[in-house]
Coordinates of C-alpha atoms in Angstrom, one line a residue:
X1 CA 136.8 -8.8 9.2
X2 CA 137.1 -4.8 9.4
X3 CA 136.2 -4.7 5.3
X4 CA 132.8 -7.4 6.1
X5 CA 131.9 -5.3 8.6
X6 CA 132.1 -1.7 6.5
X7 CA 130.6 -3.5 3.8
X8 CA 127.6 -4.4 6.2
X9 CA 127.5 -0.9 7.0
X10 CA 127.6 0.5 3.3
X11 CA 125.0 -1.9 2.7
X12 CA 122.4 -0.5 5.6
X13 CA 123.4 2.8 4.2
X14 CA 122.6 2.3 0.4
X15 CA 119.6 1.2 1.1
X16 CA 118.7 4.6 3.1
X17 CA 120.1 6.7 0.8
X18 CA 117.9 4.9 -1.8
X19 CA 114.7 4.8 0.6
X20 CA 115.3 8.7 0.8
X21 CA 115.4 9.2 -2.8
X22 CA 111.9 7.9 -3.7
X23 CA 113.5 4.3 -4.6
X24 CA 112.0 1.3 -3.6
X25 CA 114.3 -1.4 -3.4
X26 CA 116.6 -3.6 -1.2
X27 CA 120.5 -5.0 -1.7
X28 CA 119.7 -9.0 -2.9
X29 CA 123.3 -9.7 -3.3
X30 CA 127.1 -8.6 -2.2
X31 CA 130.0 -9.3 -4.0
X32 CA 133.6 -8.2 -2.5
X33 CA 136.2 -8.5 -5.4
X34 CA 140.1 -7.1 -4.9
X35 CA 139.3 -3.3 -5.6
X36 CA 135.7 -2.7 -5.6
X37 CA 132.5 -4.2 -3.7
X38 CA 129.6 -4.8 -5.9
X39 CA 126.4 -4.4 -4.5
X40 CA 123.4 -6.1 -6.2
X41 CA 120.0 -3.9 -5.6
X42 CA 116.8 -5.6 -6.7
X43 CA 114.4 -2.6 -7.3
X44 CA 110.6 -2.8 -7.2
X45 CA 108.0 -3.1 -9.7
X46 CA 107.6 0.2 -11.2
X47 CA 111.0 1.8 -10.2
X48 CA 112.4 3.0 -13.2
X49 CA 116.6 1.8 -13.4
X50 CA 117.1 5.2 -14.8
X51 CA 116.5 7.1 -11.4
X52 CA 119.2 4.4 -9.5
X53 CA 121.4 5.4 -12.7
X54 CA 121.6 8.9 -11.9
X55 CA 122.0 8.9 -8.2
X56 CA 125.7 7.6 -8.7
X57 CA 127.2 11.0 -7.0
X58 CA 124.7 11.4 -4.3
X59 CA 125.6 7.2 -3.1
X60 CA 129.0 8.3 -3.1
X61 CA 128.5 11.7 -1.1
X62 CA 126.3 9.9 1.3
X63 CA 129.2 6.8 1.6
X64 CA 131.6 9.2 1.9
X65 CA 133.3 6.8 -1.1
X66 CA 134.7 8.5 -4.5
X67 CA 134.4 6.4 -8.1
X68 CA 131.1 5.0 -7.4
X69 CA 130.4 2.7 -10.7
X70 CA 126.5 2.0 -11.8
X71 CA 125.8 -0.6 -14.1
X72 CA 122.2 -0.9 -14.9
X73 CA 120.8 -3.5 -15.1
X74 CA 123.9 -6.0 -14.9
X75 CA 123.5 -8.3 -18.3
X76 CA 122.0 -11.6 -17.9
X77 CA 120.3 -10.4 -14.2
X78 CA 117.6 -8.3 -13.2
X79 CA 119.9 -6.3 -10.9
X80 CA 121.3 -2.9 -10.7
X81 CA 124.8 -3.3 -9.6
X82 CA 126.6 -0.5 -7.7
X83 CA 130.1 -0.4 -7.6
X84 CA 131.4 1.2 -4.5
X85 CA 135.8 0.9 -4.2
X86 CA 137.9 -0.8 -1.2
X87 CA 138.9 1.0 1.5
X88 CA 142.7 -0.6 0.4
X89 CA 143.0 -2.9 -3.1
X90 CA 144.0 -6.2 -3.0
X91 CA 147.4 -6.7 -5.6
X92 CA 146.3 -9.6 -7.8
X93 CA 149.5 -11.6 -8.7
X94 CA 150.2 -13.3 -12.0
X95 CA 151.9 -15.8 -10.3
X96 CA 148.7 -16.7 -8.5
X97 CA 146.7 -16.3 -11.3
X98 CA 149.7 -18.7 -13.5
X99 CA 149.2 -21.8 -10.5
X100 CA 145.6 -22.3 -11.4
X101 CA 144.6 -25.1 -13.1
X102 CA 142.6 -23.1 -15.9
X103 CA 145.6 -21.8 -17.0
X104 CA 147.8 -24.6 -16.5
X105 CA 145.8 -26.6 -18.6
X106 CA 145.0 -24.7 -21.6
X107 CA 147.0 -26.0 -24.8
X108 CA 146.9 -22.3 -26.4
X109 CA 150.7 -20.7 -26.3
X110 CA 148.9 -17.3 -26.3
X111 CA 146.4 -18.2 -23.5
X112 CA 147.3 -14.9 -20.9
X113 CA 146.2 -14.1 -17.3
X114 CA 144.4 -11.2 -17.2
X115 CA 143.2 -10.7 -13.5
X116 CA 139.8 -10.8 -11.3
X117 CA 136.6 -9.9 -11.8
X118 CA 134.9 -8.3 -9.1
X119 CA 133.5 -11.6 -7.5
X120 CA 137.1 -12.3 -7.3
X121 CA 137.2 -15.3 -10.0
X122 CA 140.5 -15.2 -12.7
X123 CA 139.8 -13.7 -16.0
X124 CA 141.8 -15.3 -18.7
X125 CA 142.3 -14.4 -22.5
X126 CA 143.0 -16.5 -25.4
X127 CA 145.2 -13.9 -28.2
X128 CA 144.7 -16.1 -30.5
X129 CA 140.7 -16.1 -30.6
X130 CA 140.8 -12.4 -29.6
X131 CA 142.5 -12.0 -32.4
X132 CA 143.9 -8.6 -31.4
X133 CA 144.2 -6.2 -28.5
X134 CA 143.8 -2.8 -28.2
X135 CA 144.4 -1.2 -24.8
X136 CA 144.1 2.3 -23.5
X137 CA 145.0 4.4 -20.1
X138 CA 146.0 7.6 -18.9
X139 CA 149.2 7.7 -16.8
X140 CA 149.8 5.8 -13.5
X141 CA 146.3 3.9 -14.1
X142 CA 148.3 0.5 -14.8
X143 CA 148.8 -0.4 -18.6
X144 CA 152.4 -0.9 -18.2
X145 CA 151.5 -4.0 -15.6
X146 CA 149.0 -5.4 -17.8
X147 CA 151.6 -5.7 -20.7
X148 CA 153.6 -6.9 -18.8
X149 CA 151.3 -10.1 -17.7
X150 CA 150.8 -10.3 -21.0
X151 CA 154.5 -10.8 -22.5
X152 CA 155.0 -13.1 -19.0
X153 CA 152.1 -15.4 -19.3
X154 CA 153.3 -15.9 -22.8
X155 CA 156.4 -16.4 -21.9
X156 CA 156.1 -18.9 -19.2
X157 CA 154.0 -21.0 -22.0
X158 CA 156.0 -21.0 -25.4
X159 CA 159.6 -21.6 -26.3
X160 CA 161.0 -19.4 -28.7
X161 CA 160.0 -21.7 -31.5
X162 CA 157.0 -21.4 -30.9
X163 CA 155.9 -17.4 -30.5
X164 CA 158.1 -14.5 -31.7
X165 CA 157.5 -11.3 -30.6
X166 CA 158.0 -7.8 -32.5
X167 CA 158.1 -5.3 -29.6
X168 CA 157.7 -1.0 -30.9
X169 CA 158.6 1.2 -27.9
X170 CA 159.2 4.6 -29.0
X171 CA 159.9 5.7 -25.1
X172 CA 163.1 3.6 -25.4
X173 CA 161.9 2.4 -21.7
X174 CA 158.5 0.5 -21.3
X175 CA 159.9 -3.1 -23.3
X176 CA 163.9 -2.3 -22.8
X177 CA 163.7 -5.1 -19.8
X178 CA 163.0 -7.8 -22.7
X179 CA 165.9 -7.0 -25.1
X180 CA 168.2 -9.9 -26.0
X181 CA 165.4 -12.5 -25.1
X182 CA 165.3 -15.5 -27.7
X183 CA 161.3 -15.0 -28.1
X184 CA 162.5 -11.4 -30.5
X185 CA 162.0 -11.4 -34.2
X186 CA 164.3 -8.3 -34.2
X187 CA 166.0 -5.2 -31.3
X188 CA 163.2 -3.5 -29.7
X189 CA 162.1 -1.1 -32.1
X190 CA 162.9 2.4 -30.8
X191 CA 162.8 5.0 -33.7
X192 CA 158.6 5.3 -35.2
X193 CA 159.7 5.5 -38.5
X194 CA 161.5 2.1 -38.5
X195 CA 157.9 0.8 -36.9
X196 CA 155.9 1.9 -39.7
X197 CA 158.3 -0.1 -41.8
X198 CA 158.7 -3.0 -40.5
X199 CA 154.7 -2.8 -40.3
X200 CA 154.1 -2.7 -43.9
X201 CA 157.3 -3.7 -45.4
X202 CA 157.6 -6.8 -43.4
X203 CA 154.7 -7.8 -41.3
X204 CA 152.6 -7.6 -44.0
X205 CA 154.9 -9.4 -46.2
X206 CA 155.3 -12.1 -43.9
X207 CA 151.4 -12.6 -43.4
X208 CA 151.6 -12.9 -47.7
X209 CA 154.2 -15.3 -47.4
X210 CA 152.3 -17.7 -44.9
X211 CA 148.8 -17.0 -46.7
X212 CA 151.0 -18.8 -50.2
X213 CA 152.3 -21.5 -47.9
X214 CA 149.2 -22.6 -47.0
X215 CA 147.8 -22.5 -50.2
X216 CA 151.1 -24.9 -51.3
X217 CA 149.6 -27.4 -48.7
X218 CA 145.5 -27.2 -48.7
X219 CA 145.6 -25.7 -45.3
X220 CA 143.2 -22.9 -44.2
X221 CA 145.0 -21.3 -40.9
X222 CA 148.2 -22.0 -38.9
X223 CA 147.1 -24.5 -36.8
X224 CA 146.3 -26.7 -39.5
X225 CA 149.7 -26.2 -40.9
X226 CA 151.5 -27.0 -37.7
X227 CA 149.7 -30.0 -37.6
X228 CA 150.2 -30.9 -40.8
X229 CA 154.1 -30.1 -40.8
X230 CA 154.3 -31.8 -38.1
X231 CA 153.0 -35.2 -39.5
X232 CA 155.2 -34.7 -42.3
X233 CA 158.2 -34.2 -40.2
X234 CA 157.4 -37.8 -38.8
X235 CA 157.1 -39.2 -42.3
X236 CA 160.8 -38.0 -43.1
X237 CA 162.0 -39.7 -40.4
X238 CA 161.0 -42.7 -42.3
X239 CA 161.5 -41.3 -46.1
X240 CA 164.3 -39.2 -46.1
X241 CA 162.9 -37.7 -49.6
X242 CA 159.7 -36.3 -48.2
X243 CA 159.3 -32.6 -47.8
X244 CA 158.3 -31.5 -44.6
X245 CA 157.9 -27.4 -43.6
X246 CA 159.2 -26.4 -40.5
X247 CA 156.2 -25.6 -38.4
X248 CA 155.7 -22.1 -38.4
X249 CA 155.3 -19.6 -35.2
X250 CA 152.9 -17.2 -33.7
X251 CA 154.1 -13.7 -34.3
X252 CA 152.7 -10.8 -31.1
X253 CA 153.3 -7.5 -32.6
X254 CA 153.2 -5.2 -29.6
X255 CA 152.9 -1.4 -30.0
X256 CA 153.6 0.3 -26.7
X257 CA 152.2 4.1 -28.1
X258 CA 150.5 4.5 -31.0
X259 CA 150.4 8.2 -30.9
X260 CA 154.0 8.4 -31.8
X261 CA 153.5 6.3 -35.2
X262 CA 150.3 7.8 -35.9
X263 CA 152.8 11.3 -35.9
X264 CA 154.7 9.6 -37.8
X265 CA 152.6 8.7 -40.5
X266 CA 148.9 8.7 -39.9
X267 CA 147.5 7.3 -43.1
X268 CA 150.2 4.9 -43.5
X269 CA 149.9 3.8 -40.1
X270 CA 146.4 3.1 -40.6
X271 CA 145.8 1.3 -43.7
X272 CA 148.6 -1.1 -42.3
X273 CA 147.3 -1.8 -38.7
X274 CA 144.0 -1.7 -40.4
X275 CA 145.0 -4.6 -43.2
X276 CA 146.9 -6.5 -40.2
X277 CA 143.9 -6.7 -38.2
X278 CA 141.4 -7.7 -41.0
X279 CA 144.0 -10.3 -42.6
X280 CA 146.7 -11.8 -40.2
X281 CA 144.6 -14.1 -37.6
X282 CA 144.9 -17.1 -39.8
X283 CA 148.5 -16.3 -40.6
X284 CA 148.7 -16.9 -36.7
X285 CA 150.1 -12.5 -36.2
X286 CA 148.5 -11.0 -33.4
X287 CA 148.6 -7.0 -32.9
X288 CA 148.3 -6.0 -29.1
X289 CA 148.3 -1.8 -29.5
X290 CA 148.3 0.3 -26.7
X291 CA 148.3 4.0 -26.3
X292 CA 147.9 6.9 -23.6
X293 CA 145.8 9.5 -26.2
X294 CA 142.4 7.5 -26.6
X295 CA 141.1 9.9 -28.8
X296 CA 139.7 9.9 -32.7
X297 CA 142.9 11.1 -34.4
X298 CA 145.1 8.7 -32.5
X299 CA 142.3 5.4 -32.3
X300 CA 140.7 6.0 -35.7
X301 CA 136.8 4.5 -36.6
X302 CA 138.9 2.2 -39.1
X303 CA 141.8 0.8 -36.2
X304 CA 138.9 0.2 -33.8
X305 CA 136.2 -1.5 -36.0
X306 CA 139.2 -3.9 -36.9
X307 CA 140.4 -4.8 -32.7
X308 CA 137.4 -5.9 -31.0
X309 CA 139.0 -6.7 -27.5
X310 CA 139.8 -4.6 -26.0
X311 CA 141.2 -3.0 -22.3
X312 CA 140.6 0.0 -20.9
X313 CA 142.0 1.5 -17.7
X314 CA 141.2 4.7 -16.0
X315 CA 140.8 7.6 -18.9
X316 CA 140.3 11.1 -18.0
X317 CA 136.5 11.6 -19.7
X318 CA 133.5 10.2 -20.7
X319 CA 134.0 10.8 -24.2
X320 CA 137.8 9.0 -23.9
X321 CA 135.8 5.9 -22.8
X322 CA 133.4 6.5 -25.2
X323 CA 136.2 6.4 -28.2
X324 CA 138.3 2.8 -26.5
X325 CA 134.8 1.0 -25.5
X326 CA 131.9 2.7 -27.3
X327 CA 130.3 3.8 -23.7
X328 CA 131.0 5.5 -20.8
X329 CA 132.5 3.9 -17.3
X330 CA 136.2 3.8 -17.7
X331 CA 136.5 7.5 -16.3
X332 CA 134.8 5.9 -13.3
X333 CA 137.8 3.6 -12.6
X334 CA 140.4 3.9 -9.5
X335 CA 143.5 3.2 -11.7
X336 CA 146.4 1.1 -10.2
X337 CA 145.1 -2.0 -12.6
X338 CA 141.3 -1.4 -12.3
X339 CA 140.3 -1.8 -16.2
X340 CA 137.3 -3.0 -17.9
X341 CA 137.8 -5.5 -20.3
X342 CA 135.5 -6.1 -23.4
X343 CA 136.5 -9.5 -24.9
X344 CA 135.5 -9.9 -28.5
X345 CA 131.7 -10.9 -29.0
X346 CA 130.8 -9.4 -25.3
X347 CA 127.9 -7.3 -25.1
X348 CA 129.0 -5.2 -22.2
X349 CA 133.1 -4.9 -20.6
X350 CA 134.2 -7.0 -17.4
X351 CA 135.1 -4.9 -14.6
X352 CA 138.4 -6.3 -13.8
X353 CA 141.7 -5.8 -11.3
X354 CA 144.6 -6.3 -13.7
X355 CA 147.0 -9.0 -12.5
X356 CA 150.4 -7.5 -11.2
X357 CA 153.7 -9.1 -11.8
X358 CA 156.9 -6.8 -10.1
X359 CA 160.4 -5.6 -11.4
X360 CA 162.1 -8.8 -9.7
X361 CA 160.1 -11.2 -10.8
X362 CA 160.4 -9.8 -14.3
X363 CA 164.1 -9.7 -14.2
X364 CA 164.2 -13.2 -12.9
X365 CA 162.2 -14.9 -15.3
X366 CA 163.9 -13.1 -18.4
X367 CA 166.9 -13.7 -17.2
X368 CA 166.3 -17.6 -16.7
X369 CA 165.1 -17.2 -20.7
X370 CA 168.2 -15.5 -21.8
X371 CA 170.0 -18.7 -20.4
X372 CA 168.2 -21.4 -22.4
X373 CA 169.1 -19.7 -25.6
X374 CA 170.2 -16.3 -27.2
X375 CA 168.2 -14.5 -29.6
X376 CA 167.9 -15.1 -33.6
X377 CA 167.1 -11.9 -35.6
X378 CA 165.2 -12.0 -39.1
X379 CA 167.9 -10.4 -41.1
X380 CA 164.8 -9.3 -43.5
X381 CA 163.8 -6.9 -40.2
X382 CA 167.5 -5.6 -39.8
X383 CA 168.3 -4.8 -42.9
X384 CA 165.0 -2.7 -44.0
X385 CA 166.0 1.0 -45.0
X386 CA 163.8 4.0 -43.8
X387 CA 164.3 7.7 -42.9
X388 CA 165.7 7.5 -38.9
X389 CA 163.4 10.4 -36.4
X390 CA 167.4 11.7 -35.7
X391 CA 167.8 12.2 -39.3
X392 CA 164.5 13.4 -40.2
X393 CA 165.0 16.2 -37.1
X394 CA 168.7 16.8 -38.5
X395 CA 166.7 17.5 -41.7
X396 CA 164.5 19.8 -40.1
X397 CA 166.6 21.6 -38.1
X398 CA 168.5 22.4 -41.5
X399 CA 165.2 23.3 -43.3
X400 CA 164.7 26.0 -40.5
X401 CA 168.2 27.6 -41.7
X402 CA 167.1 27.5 -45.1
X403 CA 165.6 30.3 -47.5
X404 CA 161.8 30.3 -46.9
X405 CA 161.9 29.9 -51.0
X406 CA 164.2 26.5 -51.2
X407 CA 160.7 24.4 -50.9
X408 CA 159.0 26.2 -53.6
X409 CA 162.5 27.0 -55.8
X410 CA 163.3 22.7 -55.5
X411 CA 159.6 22.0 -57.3
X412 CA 160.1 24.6 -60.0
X413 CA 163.5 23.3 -60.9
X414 CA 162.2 19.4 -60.8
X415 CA 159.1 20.4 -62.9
X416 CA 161.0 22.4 -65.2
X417 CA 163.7 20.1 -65.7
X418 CA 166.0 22.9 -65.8
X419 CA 168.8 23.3 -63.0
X420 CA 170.3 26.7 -63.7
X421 CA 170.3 30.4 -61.6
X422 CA 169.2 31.8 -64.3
X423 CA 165.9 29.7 -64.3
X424 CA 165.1 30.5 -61.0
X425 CA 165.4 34.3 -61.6
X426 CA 163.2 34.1 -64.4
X427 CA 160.1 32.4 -62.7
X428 CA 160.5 33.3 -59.3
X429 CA 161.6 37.0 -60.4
X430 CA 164.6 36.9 -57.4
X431 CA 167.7 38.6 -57.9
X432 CA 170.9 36.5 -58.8
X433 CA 172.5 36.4 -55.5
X434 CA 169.5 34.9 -53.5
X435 CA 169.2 32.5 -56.7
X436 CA 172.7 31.2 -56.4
X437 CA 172.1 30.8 -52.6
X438 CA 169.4 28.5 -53.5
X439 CA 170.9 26.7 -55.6
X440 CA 173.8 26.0 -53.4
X441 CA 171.1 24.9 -50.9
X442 CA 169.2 22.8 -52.9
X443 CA 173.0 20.9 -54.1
X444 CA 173.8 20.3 -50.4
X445 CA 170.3 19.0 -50.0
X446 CA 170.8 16.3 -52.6
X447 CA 168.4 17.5 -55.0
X448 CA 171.0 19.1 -57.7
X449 CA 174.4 17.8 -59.0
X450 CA 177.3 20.2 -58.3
X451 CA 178.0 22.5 -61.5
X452 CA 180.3 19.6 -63.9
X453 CA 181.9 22.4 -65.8
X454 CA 181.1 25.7 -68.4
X455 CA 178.1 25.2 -70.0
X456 CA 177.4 21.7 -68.9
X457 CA 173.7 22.2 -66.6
X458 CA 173.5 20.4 -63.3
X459 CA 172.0 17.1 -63.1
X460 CA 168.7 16.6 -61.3
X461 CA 168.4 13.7 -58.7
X462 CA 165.5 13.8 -57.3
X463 CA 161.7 13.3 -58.4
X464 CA 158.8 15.5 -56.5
X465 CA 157.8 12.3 -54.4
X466 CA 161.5 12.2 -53.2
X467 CA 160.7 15.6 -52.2
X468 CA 157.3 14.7 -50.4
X469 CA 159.2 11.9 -48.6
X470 CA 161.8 14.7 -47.5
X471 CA 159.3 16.8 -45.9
X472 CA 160.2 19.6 -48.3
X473 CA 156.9 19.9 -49.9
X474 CA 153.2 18.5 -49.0
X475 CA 151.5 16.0 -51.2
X476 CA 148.9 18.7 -53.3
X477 CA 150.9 22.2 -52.7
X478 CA 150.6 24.4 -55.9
X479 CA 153.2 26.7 -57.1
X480 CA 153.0 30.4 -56.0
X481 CA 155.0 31.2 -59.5
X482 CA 153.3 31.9 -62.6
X483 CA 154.9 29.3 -65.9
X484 CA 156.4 31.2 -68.3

């Protein structure tokens, strides 16, 4: 009652503050969703939607009401709608959002509840139509809640047969809650570098792998070869000599923060999110990739050209909204779950209050999970080999003891193909103690053979890629040595 009556109020006053303004026109429409109020305002002939644009701080000063949203006009009407937010917001639950008969009835396993819109009416999403997610926020504005919903709506929907998950959280805290469930393809990836991996040397591989399998059977996506392996399954029933596939799952590849891979390994990072996206929706592998930096070196033209829907919560700037949704608005938002959500194919982002599913409730449901079943790892996943972050910092920490020549003293011997003291002293005109120093370092370091005897030379055991792998040298760095 108190927020119908303030909204009556706000209405009488909008339409003064717009009278004293110069602009002719009159509230033809309220809407009062969880978090915001939407006020439809009908302008007259002649008033330009411009001028209603641009009075966005002087409504809020004179509603004494912060994050006033303008949308003008709203698509598909002949309105200007003014956003003004809720004295208090409304928590939207998944739970609520899960007991409707939209959702209840869809036959999609990756069919998620997303929250409601401002007119208060659920706002689903299908992953599998999407085909991929990209989401962005800035800290305490509710991203970890909407993956959440996410991950739950799935997994109230699909046995573990049915959708796998590959989770990446490099902050070891976001996705720990889901570890051990049977739904994992592999441990919650933790370390970036084992990410970008499993990435290229497995996603990728996998999505290969199906793309043959369908071409072994006539089929064009995953859905016709469910159905088809599942007829054939029948038909062994009855002919034991029949070959029938087992039907294949839906893979979610979430990626809490992709800053931390993109520091990994930008370029790499890249091309393989970039030939995911492009490639994997028939395969039935769905990328859902979140980060906290919207900004051009961390969401790349390439990354978002290939994710069309996409989320956006609060962001700090206009130009942060302007890289996650090509416009501005999202540094209008309140935070606490308010996104806007651009769906594939939309011509302008849903304004939306992000459904909210609590710590308990979380814990209960994966805990019922880890009941039914206990998880079954890809060995493929476990056993891949890369470079861990500890290792790679161990590495640094002893390139930071080192001479500031070892970089430059490991290409000349590799180019050379000559492994001796004397070499070095030659071409990098150093005298024989800081020679033998480096060579001590550079045996330690892997890169040289320890001395097999008089007059035998060292072995060489590493090639300059090895090198540029090791972070001792940069792809394209010249020698600062003249060849002799």
């Amino acid at each position: 009652q108190k927020l119908k009556e303030l909204t009556e109020k706000r209405k009488e006053d909008l339409e003064r503050v717009l009278k004293s303004f110069g602009v002719a026109a009159q509230v033809v429409n309220i809407s009062i969703g969880p978090a915001v109020t939407r006020f439809e305002v009908q302008p007259e002939a002649g008033v330009k939607v411009s001028k209603i644009a641009n009075l966005a701080d002087d409504i809020a000063l004179n509603l004494a009401s912060g994050g006033v949203r303008i949308e003008a006009p709203i698509f598909g009407k002949t309105v200007v709608g003014i956003e003004v937010p809720n004295p208090t917001v409304t928590p939207v639950k998944l739970g609520e959002i899960a007991r409707t008969q939209d959702f209840l009835e869809n036959p999609s396993k990756l069919f998620i509840g997303i929250g409601k819109d401002i007119a208060g009416a659920s706002i689903f999403g299908d992953l599998s139509k999407m085909p991929h997610l990209l989401i962005a926020w800035t800290t305490g504005s509710g991203k970890s809640v909407a993956i959440n919903s996410l991950i739950i709506s799935i997994l109230l929907r699909a046995r573990p047969d049915e959708v796998k998950f590959i989770m990446i959280d490099p902050k070891m805290v976001e996705l720990a809650t889901y570890s051990d469930i049977p739904h994992l393809m592999a441990p919650v990836v933790t370390d970036p570098r084992k990410a970008a991996v499993t990435l290229k040397d497995w996603v990728i591989k996998e999505m290969e792998r199906r793309y043959k399998e369908f071409f072994n059977f006539g089929v064009r996506n995953i859905q016709s070869f469910n159905k088809k392996a599942e007829s054939l399954l029948e038909q062994k029933k009855k002919d034991p000599d029949i070959f029938a596939p087992e039907p294949l799952p839906y893979i979610v590849v979430i990626i809490d923060e992709l800053a931390d891979l993109m520091m990994v390994a930008a370029a790499e990072v890249e091309t393989t999110i970039c030939r995911i996206a492009q490639m994997a929706r028939a395969t039935g592998i769905h990328l859902v990739v979140a980060t906290q930096r919207p900004s051009v070196d961390v969401i790349t033209g390439l990354i978002k050209a290939n994710i069309p829907s996409r989320i956006s919560f609060a962001v700090a700037t206009q130009i942060d909204s302007r890289v996650i949704l090509d416009m501005s608005g999202a540094e209008k938002l309140l935070g606490r779950g308010d996104m806007l959500y651009s769906p594939i194919g939309s011509m302008k982002p849903i304004r939306v209050q992000g459904s909210f599913v609590s710590d308990e409730e979380i814990e209960r449901i994966v805990d019922f999970i880890k009941e039914q079943a206990s998880p079954e790892y890809s060995e493929e996943i476990l056993n891949l080999k890369y470079v861990s972050s500890d290792k790679q910092l161990q590495g640094q920490n002893q390139a930071n003891q080192r001479d500031e020549l070892f970089a430059e003293a490991a290409r000349i011997i590799i180019e050379s193909g000559q492994a001796s003291t004397s070499h070095l002293q030659r071409r990098m005109r150093i005298g024989y103690n800081r020679a033998a120093r480096l060579m001590d370092e550079m045996t330690e370091a892997g890169i040289v053979s320890v001395p097999e005897g008089d007059n035998k030379p060292r072995k060489i055991l590493k090639t300059l890629n090895d090198l540029i792998e090791m972070g001792i040298i940069d792809v394209g760095s010249k020698p600062e040595y003249p060849q002799f």
